[in-house]
Tab-separated table of C-alpha atoms and ligand atoms in Angstrom:
chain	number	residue	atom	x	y	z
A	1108	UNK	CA	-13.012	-127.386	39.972
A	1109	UNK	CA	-13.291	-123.654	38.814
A	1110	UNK	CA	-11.087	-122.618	36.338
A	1111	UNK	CA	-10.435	-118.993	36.452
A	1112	UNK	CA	-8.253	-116.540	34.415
A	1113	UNK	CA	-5.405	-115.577	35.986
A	1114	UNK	CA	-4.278	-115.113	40.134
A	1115	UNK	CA	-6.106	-111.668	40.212
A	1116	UNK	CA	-9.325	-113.050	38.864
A	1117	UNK	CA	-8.621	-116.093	41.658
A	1118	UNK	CA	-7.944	-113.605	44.209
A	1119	UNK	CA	-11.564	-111.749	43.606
A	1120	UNK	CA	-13.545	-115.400	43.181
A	1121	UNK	CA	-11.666	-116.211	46.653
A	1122	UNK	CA	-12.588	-113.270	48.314
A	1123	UNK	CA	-16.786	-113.880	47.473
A	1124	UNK	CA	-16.260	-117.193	48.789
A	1125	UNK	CA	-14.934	-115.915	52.117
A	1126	UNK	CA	-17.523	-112.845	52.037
A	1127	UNK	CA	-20.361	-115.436	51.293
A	1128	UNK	CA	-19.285	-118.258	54.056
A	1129	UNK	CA	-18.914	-114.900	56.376
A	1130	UNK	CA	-22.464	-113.439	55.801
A	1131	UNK	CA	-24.210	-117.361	56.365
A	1132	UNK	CA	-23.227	-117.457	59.806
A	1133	UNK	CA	-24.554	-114.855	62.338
A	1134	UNK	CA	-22.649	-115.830	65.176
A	1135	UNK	CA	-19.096	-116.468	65.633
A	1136	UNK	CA	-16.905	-117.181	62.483
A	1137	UNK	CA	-13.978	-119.578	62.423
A	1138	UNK	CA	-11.573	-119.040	59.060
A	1139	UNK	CA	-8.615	-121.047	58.748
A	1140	UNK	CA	-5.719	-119.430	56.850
A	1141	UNK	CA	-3.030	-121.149	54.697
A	1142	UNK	CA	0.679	-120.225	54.445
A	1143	UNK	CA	2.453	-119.752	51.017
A	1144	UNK	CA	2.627	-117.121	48.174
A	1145	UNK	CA	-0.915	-118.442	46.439
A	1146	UNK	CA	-3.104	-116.648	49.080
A	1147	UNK	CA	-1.319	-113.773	49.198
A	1148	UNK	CA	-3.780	-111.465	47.005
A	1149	UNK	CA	-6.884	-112.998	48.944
A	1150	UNK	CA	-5.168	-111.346	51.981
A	1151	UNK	CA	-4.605	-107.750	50.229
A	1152	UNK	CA	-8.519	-107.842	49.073
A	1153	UNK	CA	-9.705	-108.366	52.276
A	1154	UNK	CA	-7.651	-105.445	53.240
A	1155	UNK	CA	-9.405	-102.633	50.852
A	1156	UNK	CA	-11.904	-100.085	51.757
A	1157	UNK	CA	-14.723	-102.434	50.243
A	1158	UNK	CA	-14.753	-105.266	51.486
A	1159	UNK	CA	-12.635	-104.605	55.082
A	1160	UNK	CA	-16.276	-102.484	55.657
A	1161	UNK	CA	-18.467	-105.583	55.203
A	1162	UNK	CA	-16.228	-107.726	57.844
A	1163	UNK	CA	-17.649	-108.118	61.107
A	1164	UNK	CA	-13.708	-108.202	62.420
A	1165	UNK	CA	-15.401	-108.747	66.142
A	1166	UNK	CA	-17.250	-111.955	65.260
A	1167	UNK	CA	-14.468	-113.411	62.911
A	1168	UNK	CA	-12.072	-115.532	64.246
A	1169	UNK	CA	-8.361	-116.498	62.658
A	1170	UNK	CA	-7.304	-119.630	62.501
A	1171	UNK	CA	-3.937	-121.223	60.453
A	1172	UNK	CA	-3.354	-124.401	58.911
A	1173	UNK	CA	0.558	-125.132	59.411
A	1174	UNK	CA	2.997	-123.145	60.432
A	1175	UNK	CA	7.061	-123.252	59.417
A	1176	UNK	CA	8.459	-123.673	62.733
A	1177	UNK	CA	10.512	-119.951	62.982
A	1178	UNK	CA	10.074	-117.254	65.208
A	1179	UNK	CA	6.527	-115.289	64.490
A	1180	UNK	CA	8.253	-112.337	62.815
A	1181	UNK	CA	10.472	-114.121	60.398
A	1182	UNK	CA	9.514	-113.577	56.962
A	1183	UNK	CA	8.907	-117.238	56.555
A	1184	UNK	CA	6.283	-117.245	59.291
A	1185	UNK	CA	2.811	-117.844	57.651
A	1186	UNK	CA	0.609	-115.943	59.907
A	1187	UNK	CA	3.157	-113.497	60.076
A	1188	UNK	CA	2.627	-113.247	56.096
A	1189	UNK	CA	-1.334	-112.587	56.992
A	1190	UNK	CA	-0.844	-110.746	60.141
A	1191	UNK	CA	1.233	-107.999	58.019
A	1192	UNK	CA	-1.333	-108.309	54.491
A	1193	UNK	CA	-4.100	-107.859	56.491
A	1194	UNK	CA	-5.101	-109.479	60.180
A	1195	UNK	CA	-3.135	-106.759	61.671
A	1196	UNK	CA	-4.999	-103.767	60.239
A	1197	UNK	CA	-8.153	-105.043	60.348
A	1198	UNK	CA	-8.541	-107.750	63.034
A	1199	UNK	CA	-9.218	-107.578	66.789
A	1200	UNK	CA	-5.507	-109.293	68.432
A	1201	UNK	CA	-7.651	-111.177	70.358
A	1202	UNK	CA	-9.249	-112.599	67.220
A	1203	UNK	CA	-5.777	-113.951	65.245
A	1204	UNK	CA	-4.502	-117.160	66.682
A	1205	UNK	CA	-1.410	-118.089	65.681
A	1206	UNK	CA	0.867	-121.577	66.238
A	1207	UNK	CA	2.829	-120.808	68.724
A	1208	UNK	CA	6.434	-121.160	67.585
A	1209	UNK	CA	8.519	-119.447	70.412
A	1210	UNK	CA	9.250	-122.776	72.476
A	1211	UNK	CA	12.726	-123.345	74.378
A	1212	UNK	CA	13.867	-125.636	71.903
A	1213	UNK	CA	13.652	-123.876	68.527
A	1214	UNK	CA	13.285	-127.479	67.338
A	1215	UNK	CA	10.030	-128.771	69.449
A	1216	UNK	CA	7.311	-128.414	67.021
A	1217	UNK	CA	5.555	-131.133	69.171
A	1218	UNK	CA	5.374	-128.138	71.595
A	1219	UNK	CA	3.541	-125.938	69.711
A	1220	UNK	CA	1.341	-128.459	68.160
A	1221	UNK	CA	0.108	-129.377	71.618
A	1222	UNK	CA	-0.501	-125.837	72.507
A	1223	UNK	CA	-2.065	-125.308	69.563
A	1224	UNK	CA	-4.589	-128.332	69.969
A	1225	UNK	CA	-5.240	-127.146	73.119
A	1226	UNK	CA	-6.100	-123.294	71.923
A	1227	UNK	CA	-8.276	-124.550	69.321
A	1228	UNK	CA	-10.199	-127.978	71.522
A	1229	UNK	CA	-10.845	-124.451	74.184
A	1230	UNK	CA	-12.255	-122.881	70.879
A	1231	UNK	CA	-14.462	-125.306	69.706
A	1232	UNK	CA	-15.893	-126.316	73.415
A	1233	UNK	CA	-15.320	-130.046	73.015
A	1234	UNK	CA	-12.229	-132.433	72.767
A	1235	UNK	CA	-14.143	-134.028	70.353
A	1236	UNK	CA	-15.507	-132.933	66.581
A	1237	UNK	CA	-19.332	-133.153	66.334
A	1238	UNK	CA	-19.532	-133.883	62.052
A	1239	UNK	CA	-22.749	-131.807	62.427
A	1240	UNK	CA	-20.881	-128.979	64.210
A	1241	UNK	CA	-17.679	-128.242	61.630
A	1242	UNK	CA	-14.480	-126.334	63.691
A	1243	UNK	CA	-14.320	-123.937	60.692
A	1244	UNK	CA	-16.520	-121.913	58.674
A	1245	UNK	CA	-13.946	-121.960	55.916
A	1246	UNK	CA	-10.091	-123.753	55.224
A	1247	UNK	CA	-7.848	-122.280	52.801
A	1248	UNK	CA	-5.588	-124.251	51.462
A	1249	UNK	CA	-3.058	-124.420	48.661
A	1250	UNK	CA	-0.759	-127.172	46.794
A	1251	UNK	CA	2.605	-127.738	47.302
A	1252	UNK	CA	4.604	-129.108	43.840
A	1253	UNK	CA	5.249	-132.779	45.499
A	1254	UNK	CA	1.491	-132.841	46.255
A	1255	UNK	CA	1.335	-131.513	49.607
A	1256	UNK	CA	-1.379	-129.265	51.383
A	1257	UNK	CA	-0.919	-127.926	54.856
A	1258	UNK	CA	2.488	-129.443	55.574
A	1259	UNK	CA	1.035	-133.293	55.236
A	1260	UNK	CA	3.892	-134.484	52.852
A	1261	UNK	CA	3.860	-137.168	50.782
A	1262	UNK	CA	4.805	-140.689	52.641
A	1263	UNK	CA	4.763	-138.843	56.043
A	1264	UNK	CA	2.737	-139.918	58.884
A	1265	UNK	CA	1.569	-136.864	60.229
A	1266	UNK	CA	-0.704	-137.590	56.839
A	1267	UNK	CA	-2.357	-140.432	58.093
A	1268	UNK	CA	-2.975	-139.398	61.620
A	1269	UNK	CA	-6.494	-139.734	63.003
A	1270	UNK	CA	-6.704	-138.325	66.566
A	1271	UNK	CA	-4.347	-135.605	67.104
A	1272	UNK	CA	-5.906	-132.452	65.746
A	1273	UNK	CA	-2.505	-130.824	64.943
A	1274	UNK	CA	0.929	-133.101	64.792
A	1275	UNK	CA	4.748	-131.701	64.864
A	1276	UNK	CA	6.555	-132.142	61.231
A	1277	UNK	CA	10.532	-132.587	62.208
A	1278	UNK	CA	11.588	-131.636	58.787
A	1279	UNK	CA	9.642	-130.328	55.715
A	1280	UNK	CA	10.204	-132.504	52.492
A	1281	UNK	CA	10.179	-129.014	50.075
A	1282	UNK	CA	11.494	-125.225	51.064
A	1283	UNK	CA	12.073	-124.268	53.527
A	1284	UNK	CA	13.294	-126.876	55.149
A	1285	UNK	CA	12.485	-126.498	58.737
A	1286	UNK	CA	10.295	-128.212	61.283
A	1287	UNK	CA	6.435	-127.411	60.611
A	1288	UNK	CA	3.197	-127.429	62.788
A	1289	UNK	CA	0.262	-128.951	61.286
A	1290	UNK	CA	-3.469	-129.447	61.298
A	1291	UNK	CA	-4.493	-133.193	60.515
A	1292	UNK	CA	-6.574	-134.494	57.790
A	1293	UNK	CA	-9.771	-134.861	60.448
A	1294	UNK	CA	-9.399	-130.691	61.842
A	1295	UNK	CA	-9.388	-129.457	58.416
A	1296	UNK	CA	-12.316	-131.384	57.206
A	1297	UNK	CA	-14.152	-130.306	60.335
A	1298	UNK	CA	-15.167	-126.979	57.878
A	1299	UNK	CA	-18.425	-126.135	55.857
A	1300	UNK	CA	-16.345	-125.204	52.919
A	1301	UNK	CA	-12.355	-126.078	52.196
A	1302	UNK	CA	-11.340	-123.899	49.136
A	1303	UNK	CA	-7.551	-124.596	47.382
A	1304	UNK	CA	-6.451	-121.520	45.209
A	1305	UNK	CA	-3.661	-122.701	42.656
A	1306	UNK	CA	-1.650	-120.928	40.171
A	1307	UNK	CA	0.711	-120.994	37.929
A	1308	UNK	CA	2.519	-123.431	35.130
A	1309	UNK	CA	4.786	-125.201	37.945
A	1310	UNK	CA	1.667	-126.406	39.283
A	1311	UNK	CA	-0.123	-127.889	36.194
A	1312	UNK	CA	1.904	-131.365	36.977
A	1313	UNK	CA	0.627	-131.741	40.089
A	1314	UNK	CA	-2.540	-130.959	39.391
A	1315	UNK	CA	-2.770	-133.653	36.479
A	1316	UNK	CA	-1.700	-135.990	38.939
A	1317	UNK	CA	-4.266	-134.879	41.728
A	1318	UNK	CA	-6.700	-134.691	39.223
A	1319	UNK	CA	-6.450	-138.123	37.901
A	1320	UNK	CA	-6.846	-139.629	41.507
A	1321	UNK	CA	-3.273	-140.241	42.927
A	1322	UNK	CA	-3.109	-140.923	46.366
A	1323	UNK	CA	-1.949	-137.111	47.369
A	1324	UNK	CA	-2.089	-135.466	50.935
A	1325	UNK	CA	-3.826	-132.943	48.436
A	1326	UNK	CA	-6.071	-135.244	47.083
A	1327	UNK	CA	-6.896	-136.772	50.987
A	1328	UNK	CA	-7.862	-133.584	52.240
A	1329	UNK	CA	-11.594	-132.727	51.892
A	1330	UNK	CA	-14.459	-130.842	53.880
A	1331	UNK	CA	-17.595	-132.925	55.635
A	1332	UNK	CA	-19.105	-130.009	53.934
A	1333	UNK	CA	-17.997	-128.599	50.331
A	1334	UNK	CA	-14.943	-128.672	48.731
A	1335	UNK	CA	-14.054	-126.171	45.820
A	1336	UNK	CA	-10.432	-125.700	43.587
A	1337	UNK	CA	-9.820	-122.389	42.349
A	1338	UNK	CA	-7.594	-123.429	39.209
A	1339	UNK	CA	-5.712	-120.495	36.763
A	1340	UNK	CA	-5.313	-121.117	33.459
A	1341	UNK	CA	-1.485	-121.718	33.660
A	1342	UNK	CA	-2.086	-124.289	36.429
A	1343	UNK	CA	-4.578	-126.254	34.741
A	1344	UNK	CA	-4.383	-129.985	33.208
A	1345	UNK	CA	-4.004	-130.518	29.318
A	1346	UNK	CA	-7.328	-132.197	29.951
A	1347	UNK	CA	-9.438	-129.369	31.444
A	1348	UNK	CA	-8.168	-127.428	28.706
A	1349	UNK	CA	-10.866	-125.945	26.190
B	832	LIG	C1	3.334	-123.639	53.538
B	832	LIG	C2	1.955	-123.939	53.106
B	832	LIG	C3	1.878	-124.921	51.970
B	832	LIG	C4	1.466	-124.137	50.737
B	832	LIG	C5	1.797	-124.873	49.472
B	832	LIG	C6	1.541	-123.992	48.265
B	832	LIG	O1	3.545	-123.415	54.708
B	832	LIG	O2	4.211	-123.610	52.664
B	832	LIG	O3	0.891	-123.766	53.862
B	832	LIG	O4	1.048	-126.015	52.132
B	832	LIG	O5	0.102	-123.834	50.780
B	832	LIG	O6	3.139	-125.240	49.506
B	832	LIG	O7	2.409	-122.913	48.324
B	832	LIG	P1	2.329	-121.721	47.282
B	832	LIG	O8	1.053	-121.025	47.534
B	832	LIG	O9	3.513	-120.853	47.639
B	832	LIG	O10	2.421	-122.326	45.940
């Protein structure tokens, strides 16, 4: 766990993580994005003269953990939220994939998880994941207050699944409350590095518990490869405290 001063000084830390895990590989780059407002000055950086000039946009690929199952330009859409920060701007469209959430039934978010399977198995080559050939180069991923990551809530199945690479989520257990797509446990380890940024004094609860070992979808999901917490000081434990 890094503890770091305050979102801004999270947001620069994140941003030489995804710089560094960029410059390692000299082929194609796989980055998984996460939804929610934690990542949201991660996405601006990336944006700015400095470092947008040190992206290799063609070689760098877009990826999202879970999606909220509404239309791709509702404000609540979380590549929608990255698309408009900075994907759009910067990225090749052929380069952002998105969940598809525009199924008939506005409900089905079996649908898109299939689809979505499908789009990234076609990615990766192989139907199966190689431990010595991670999906991702990097998974962002933040904590929800009940202990959440991704949308793998607490008590839900979709937590404990083991083959599907993405599952449907009917209903979300926290805002907003609609059906979610999500990447399992075994897709988002498939990464060399999985870095959480948290912030903030409503998070410092659920960090104590996460930190102390509670069985936690947040807690459950690790890399093969590293995995690294980005932790402000208003989000951090009594005990991490100096
Ligand atoms: C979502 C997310 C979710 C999020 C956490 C933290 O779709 O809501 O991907 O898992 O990362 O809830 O959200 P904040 O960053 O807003 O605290």
């Amino acid at each position: 766990m890094i503890p770091v001063a305050d979102p801004a000084a999270m947001a620069a830390l994140a941003a030489e993580h995804v710089m560094a895990r960029i410059s390692e590989n000299p082929g194609r780059i796989a980055i998984c994005l996460t939804g929610g407002s934690s990542p949201k000055q991660l996405y601006q950086l990336l944006a700015t003269d400095i470092l947008r000039s040190k992206i290799p946009w063609q070689r760098v690929h877009w990826f999202i953990g879970d999606e909220r199952f509404v239309p791709a330009d509702d404000p609540l859409n979380n590549m929608g939220l990255a698309r408009a920060l900075f994907l759009d701007q910067c990225a090749p469209a052929s380069n952002i994939h998105p969940i598809p959430t525009s199924t008939a039934d506005p409900a089905d978010s079996n649908r898109g998880a299939a689809l979505y399977e499908a789009e990234l198995k076609a990615f990766y080559g192989v139907d199966e994941l190689d431990p010595a050939r991670p999906l991702f180069d990097l998974v962002l991923m933040g904590v929800g207050p009940d202990g959440h990551t991704a949308s793998l809530f607490p008590g839900f199945p979709a937590v404990d699944e083991t083959q599907r690479w993405v599952v449907g989520v009917a209903k979300a257990h926290v805002e907003p409350f609609v059906p979610r797509v999500t990447l399992t446990l075994p897709t988002l380890a498939s990464c060399r590095e999985m870095l959480f940024e948290v912030a903030g004094s409503d998070k410092r609860a659920i960090l104590t518990r996460t930190f102390a070992g509670e069985n936690l979808p947040a807690n459950r999901a690790r890399s093969n490869g590293e995995t690294v917490w980005l932790v402000d000081q208003a989000a951090l434990p009594e005990d991490f405290r100096g």
